[in-house]
Coordinates of C-alpha atoms in Angstrom, one line a residue:
X517 CA -8.2 -48.2 0.3
X518 CA -10.3 -51.0 -1.1
X519 CA -13.6 -51.9 0.4
X520 CA -14.4 -55.5 1.7
X521 CA -17.7 -57.1 2.3
X522 CA -20.3 -54.4 3.1
X523 CA -17.6 -51.8 3.9
X524 CA -17.5 -48.7 1.8
X525 CA -14.3 -46.8 1.3
X526 CA -14.5 -43.3 2.7
X527 CA -12.6 -40.9 0.5
X528 CA -11.2 -37.5 1.4
X529 CA -13.9 -36.0 -0.9
X530 CA -16.6 -37.9 1.0
X531 CA -15.3 -36.4 4.3
X532 CA -15.3 -32.9 2.8
X533 CA -18.9 -33.5 1.7
X534 CA -19.9 -34.6 5.2
X535 CA -18.3 -31.5 6.6
X536 CA -20.6 -29.4 4.4
X537 CA -23.7 -31.4 5.0
X538 CA -23.2 -31.1 8.8
X539 CA -23.4 -27.3 8.4
X540 CA -26.5 -27.4 6.2
X541 CA -28.3 -29.9 8.4
X542 CA -28.2 -27.3 11.3
X543 CA -30.1 -24.7 9.2
X544 CA -33.8 -24.4 8.9
X545 CA -36.1 -21.8 7.4
X546 CA -36.0 -20.0 10.7
X547 CA -32.2 -19.8 10.8
X548 CA -31.1 -16.2 10.4
X549 CA -28.6 -15.0 7.8
X550 CA -26.4 -13.8 10.7
X551 CA -26.4 -17.3 12.2
X552 CA -25.6 -18.9 8.8
X553 CA -22.6 -16.6 8.4
X554 CA -21.4 -17.3 11.9
X555 CA -21.7 -21.0 11.4
X556 CA -19.8 -20.8 8.1
X557 CA -17.0 -18.8 9.6
X558 CA -16.7 -21.2 12.6
X559 CA -16.6 -24.3 10.3
X560 CA -13.7 -23.0 8.3
X561 CA -11.9 -20.7 10.7
X562 CA -8.2 -21.2 11.3
X563 CA -5.0 -21.0 9.3
X564 CA -2.8 -24.0 8.5
X565 CA 0.3 -22.2 7.1
X566 CA 2.8 -19.7 8.6
X567 CA 1.6 -16.3 7.2
X568 CA 1.3 -13.0 9.0
X569 CA -2.3 -11.7 9.3
X570 CA -2.8 -8.0 9.3
X571 CA -6.2 -6.3 9.5
X572 CA -6.6 -3.4 7.1
X573 CA -9.2 -0.9 5.9
X574 CA -8.9 -1.0 2.1
X575 CA -10.4 2.3 1.2
X576 CA -13.1 1.8 3.7
X577 CA -13.6 -1.9 2.9
X578 CA -12.7 -4.2 5.8
X579 CA -10.0 -6.6 4.8
X580 CA -6.9 -8.6 5.9
X581 CA -3.4 -8.9 4.5
X582 CA -1.9 -12.4 4.5
X583 CA 1.8 -12.1 4.2
X584 CA 4.2 -15.0 3.8
X585 CA 7.8 -14.7 4.8
X586 CA 9.9 -12.9 2.2
X587 CA 7.0 -11.7 0.1
X588 CA 7.9 -8.7 -2.1
X589 CA 6.2 -5.5 -1.0
X590 CA 5.4 -4.4 -4.6
X591 CA 3.2 -7.3 -5.5
X592 CA -0.3 -8.3 -4.4
X593 CA -3.1 -10.7 -5.0
X594 CA -6.6 -9.3 -4.4
X595 CA -8.8 -12.1 -3.1
X596 CA -12.6 -12.3 -3.3
X597 CA -14.2 -15.0 -1.2
X598 CA -17.1 -17.2 -2.2
X599 CA -20.5 -17.9 -0.5
X600 CA -23.2 -17.0 -3.0
X601 CA -22.9 -13.3 -2.1
X602 CA -24.8 -14.3 1.1
X603 CA -22.3 -15.9 3.4
X604 CA -18.5 -16.1 3.6
X605 CA -15.9 -13.7 4.9
X606 CA -12.2 -13.1 5.4
X607 CA -12.5 -15.4 8.4
X608 CA -14.1 -18.4 6.5
X609 CA -11.6 -18.1 3.6
X610 CA -8.5 -17.2 5.7
X611 CA -6.9 -20.6 5.3
X612 CA -7.5 -20.9 1.5
X613 CA -6.2 -17.4 0.9
X614 CA -3.2 -18.0 3.2
X615 CA -2.3 -21.2 1.4
X616 CA -2.4 -19.3 -1.9
X617 CA -0.1 -16.6 -0.3
X618 CA 2.2 -19.2 1.1
X619 CA 2.5 -21.2 -2.1
X620 CA 2.9 -18.2 -4.4
X621 CA 5.2 -16.2 -2.1
X622 CA 3.0 -13.2 -2.7
X623 CA 1.0 -11.0 -0.3
X624 CA -2.8 -11.6 -0.5
X625 CA -5.3 -8.9 0.4
X626 CA -8.6 -10.6 1.2
X627 CA -11.7 -8.4 1.6
X628 CA -15.1 -8.4 3.3
X629 CA -17.2 -7.0 0.5
X630 CA -20.8 -6.2 1.4
X631 CA -23.3 -9.2 1.3
X632 CA -26.9 -9.6 0.2
X633 CA -29.7 -9.3 1.1
X634 CA -28.7 -6.3 3.1
X635 CA -26.5 -5.0 0.2
X636 CA -27.6 -6.2 -3.2
X637 CA -25.8 -5.9 -6.6
X638 CA -23.7 -4.0 -7.3
X639 CA -22.5 -3.3 -3.7
X640 CA -20.1 -6.3 -3.8
X641 CA -18.7 -5.2 -7.1
X642 CA -18.3 -1.6 -5.9
X643 CA -16.3 -2.9 -2.9
X644 CA -14.1 -5.0 -5.2
X645 CA -13.3 -1.9 -7.3
X646 CA -12.6 0.2 -4.2
X647 CA -10.1 -2.4 -3.0
X648 CA -8.4 -2.5 -6.4
X649 CA -8.1 1.3 -6.3
X650 CA -6.8 1.1 -2.8
X651 CA -3.9 -1.1 -3.9
X652 CA -3.2 1.2 -6.8
X653 CA -3.2 4.1 -4.3
X654 CA -0.6 2.2 -2.3
X655 CA 1.7 2.5 -5.2
X656 CA 1.2 -0.8 -6.9
X657 CA 1.1 -0.9 -10.6
X658 CA -1.8 -2.9 -12.2
X659 CA 0.9 -5.2 -13.7
X660 CA 1.9 -6.1 -10.1
X661 CA -1.7 -7.0 -9.0
X662 CA -3.6 -10.2 -9.7
X663 CA -7.2 -11.0 -8.8
X664 CA -8.2 -14.4 -7.4
X665 CA -11.5 -15.7 -6.1
X666 CA -13.7 -18.8 -5.6
X667 CA -17.4 -19.3 -6.6
X668 CA -19.1 -15.9 -6.1
X669 CA -15.6 -14.5 -5.6
X670 CA -14.7 -15.8 -9.1
X671 CA -17.7 -13.9 -10.4
X672 CA -16.2 -10.7 -8.8
X673 CA -12.8 -11.4 -10.3
X674 CA -14.4 -11.2 -13.8
X675 CA -17.0 -8.5 -13.0
X676 CA -14.3 -6.2 -11.5
X677 CA -12.1 -6.6 -14.6
X678 CA -15.0 -5.9 -16.9
X679 CA -16.2 -2.9 -14.9
X680 CA -12.6 -1.5 -14.8
X681 CA -12.2 -2.0 -18.5
X682 CA -15.5 -0.3 -19.2
X683 CA -14.4 2.7 -17.1
X684 CA -11.1 3.0 -18.9
X685 CA -9.0 1.7 -15.9
X686 CA -5.9 -0.4 -16.5
X687 CA -6.5 -4.1 -15.7
X688 CA -4.6 -6.3 -13.3
X689 CA -2.0 -8.7 -14.6
X690 CA -4.1 -11.9 -14.3
X691 CA -7.1 -13.6 -12.7
X692 CA -7.2 -17.0 -11.0
X693 CA -10.7 -18.4 -10.6
X694 CA -11.8 -21.5 -8.6
X695 CA -15.3 -22.8 -9.5
X696 CA -16.4 -19.4 -10.6
X697 CA -20.2 -18.6 -10.6
X698 CA -20.5 -16.8 -13.9
X699 CA -24.1 -17.3 -15.0
X700 CA -26.9 -16.3 -12.6
X701 CA -29.5 -17.7 -15.0
X702 CA -28.1 -21.2 -14.1
X703 CA -28.6 -22.3 -17.8
X704 CA -25.5 -24.6 -18.0
X705 CA -26.1 -28.2 -19.2
X706 CA -24.2 -29.4 -16.1
X707 CA -27.1 -28.4 -13.9
X708 CA -28.8 -31.5 -15.4
X709 CA -25.8 -33.7 -16.2
X710 CA -24.1 -33.3 -12.8
X711 CA -27.3 -33.0 -10.6
X712 CA -26.8 -36.5 -9.1
X713 CA -23.0 -36.2 -8.8
X714 CA -23.1 -32.8 -7.0
X715 CA -23.9 -33.4 -3.3
X716 CA -24.8 -29.8 -2.4
X717 CA -25.5 -27.3 -5.2
X718 CA -28.7 -27.8 -7.1
X719 CA -30.3 -25.4 -9.6
X720 CA -33.1 -24.3 -7.3
X721 CA -30.6 -23.3 -4.6
X722 CA -28.4 -21.4 -7.2
X723 CA -31.4 -19.5 -8.5
X724 CA -32.5 -18.6 -5.0
X725 CA -29.0 -17.2 -4.3
X726 CA -29.1 -15.2 -7.5
X727 CA -32.5 -13.7 -6.6
X728 CA -31.1 -12.9 -3.1
X729 CA -28.1 -11.0 -4.7
X730 CA -30.1 -9.2 -7.5
X731 CA -33.4 -8.5 -5.8
X732 CA -36.8 -9.4 -7.3
X733 CA -36.4 -7.0 -10.2
X734 CA -32.7 -7.6 -10.9
X735 CA -31.6 -8.9 -14.3
X736 CA -29.6 -12.2 -14.1
X737 CA -28.3 -11.5 -17.6
X738 CA -26.7 -8.2 -16.6
X739 CA -23.1 -8.7 -17.8
X740 CA -21.7 -7.4 -14.5
X741 CA -23.8 -9.8 -12.5
X742 CA -23.3 -12.7 -15.0
X743 CA -20.0 -12.3 -16.7
X744 CA -20.7 -15.3 -18.9
X745 CA -23.0 -13.0 -20.8
X746 CA -20.5 -10.1 -21.1
X747 CA -18.3 -8.9 -23.9
X748 CA -15.1 -10.6 -22.8
X749 CA -12.7 -8.7 -25.0
X750 CA -9.5 -7.3 -23.4
X751 CA -9.3 -9.6 -20.4
X752 CA -5.9 -10.5 -19.0
X753 CA -4.7 -14.1 -18.7
X754 CA -7.1 -16.3 -16.7
X755 CA -6.7 -19.6 -14.9
X756 CA -10.0 -21.4 -14.3
X757 CA -10.1 -24.5 -12.0
X758 CA -13.4 -26.5 -11.6
X759 CA -14.4 -29.9 -10.3
X760 CA -16.0 -32.3 -12.7
X761 CA -18.8 -33.2 -10.2
X762 CA -20.1 -29.7 -10.0
X763 CA -23.5 -28.6 -11.2
X764 CA -21.8 -25.2 -11.9
X765 CA -19.1 -26.9 -14.0
X766 CA -20.3 -25.3 -17.2
X767 CA -20.1 -21.9 -15.7
X768 CA -16.3 -22.5 -16.0
X769 CA -16.2 -24.5 -19.2
X770 CA -18.5 -22.1 -21.1
X771 CA -16.7 -19.0 -19.7
X772 CA -13.3 -20.4 -20.8
X773 CA -14.6 -21.1 -24.3
X774 CA -16.1 -17.6 -24.7
X775 CA -13.1 -15.8 -23.2
X776 CA -10.8 -17.8 -25.6
X777 CA -13.1 -16.8 -28.5
X778 CA -12.7 -13.2 -27.5
X779 CA -8.9 -13.5 -27.6
X780 CA -8.1 -14.1 -24.0
X781 CA -5.3 -16.3 -22.8
X782 CA -7.2 -18.9 -20.7
X783 CA -6.1 -22.1 -19.1
X784 CA -9.1 -24.4 -18.0
X785 CA -8.4 -27.2 -15.5
X786 CA -11.3 -29.6 -15.0
X787 CA -10.5 -31.8 -11.9
X788 CA -11.9 -35.3 -12.1
X789 CA -14.0 -36.3 -9.2
X790 CA -13.8 -32.9 -7.4
X791 CA -16.5 -30.9 -5.8
X792 CA -17.3 -27.2 -5.7
X793 CA -14.2 -25.2 -4.5
X794 CA -12.4 -28.4 -3.4
X795 CA -9.4 -26.2 -2.8
X796 CA -11.0 -25.2 0.6
X797 CA -10.3 -28.7 1.9
X798 CA -6.7 -29.4 2.6
X799 CA -7.5 -33.1 3.4
X800 CA -8.3 -33.7 -0.3
X801 CA -4.9 -34.7 -1.9
X802 CA -5.7 -32.9 -5.2
X803 CA -6.0 -29.6 -3.3
X804 CA -2.2 -29.4 -2.9
X805 CA -1.7 -29.9 -6.6
X806 CA -4.4 -27.4 -7.6
X807 CA -3.0 -24.7 -5.2
X808 CA 0.5 -25.3 -6.5
X809 CA -0.7 -24.9 -10.1
X810 CA -2.5 -21.7 -9.2
X811 CA 0.6 -20.4 -7.4
X812 CA 2.8 -21.0 -10.5
X813 CA 0.3 -19.1 -12.6
X814 CA 0.3 -16.1 -10.2
X815 CA 4.1 -16.1 -9.9
X816 CA 4.5 -16.2 -13.7
X817 CA 2.2 -13.3 -14.3
X818 CA 3.3 -11.2 -11.4
X819 CA 7.0 -12.0 -12.2
X820 CA 7.9 -13.2 -8.7
X821 CA 11.3 -14.5 -9.3
X822 CA 12.0 -16.8 -6.3
X823 CA 10.4 -20.3 -6.4
X824 CA 8.5 -21.5 -3.4
X825 CA 6.9 -24.8 -2.6
X826 CA 3.6 -25.1 -0.6
X827 CA 4.3 -26.1 3.0

């Protein structure tokens, strides 16, 4: 829609940004972590697609199965939500995980890993590995499991793969990452080049979240906390989606380059004009295309034969 006179066209991305700013405006220094988590869950609660939601304890980790009609029992996507390791939950990410399940035709197990500051690194990673072992204990082969996650959850996708590799465990078939947070030192050039374009995530905020996760004596270059600094040999195929407006853009771009140099099969998609984890906002038209692409990637690597289109 073209603007006329003093009118300014309001885009779907603008509306998504305002949704985020409305949440942040309600927070002060006195707002408790519990209230922040409750607000975030309330802002993104709901489910826009027809999947069955089944609560589950995944080896003691609280979680939820999201099951589309006709999904094969022997395949699964293990989903790790974002939120800077501080907020976010199965509830806040139910719609995103459900849309991935619906589009791919695959069951998704979304988990509530432990959050900081109550539970600092490596508690979240430990929970991710427990959930992976739970799926294997249910009879699923690693070749029939994929990992997926956004932001801090994308970090866990990589960290869980690296930890599993280092422990001699078989790796999942593939990993799908949306705006992954891979470098807790926040050293990427995009923190400067995208500072004005990114409406929310500035370097100061990212470093504060990293300290909250690691604790005051934690090492942000620990490869299991910052996978960008890890030895990336032996990873399965990866799909990385990121918005071009993000300050954390280079967490994806640099990760993809380093993983490719280590021999991994990596597809990097940089989405023009998109914000951090734009896939959470169904009102953004590009979201449908991004989820469809992610679903094709998951179906191909999990060998799910029947084709499904997102509803």
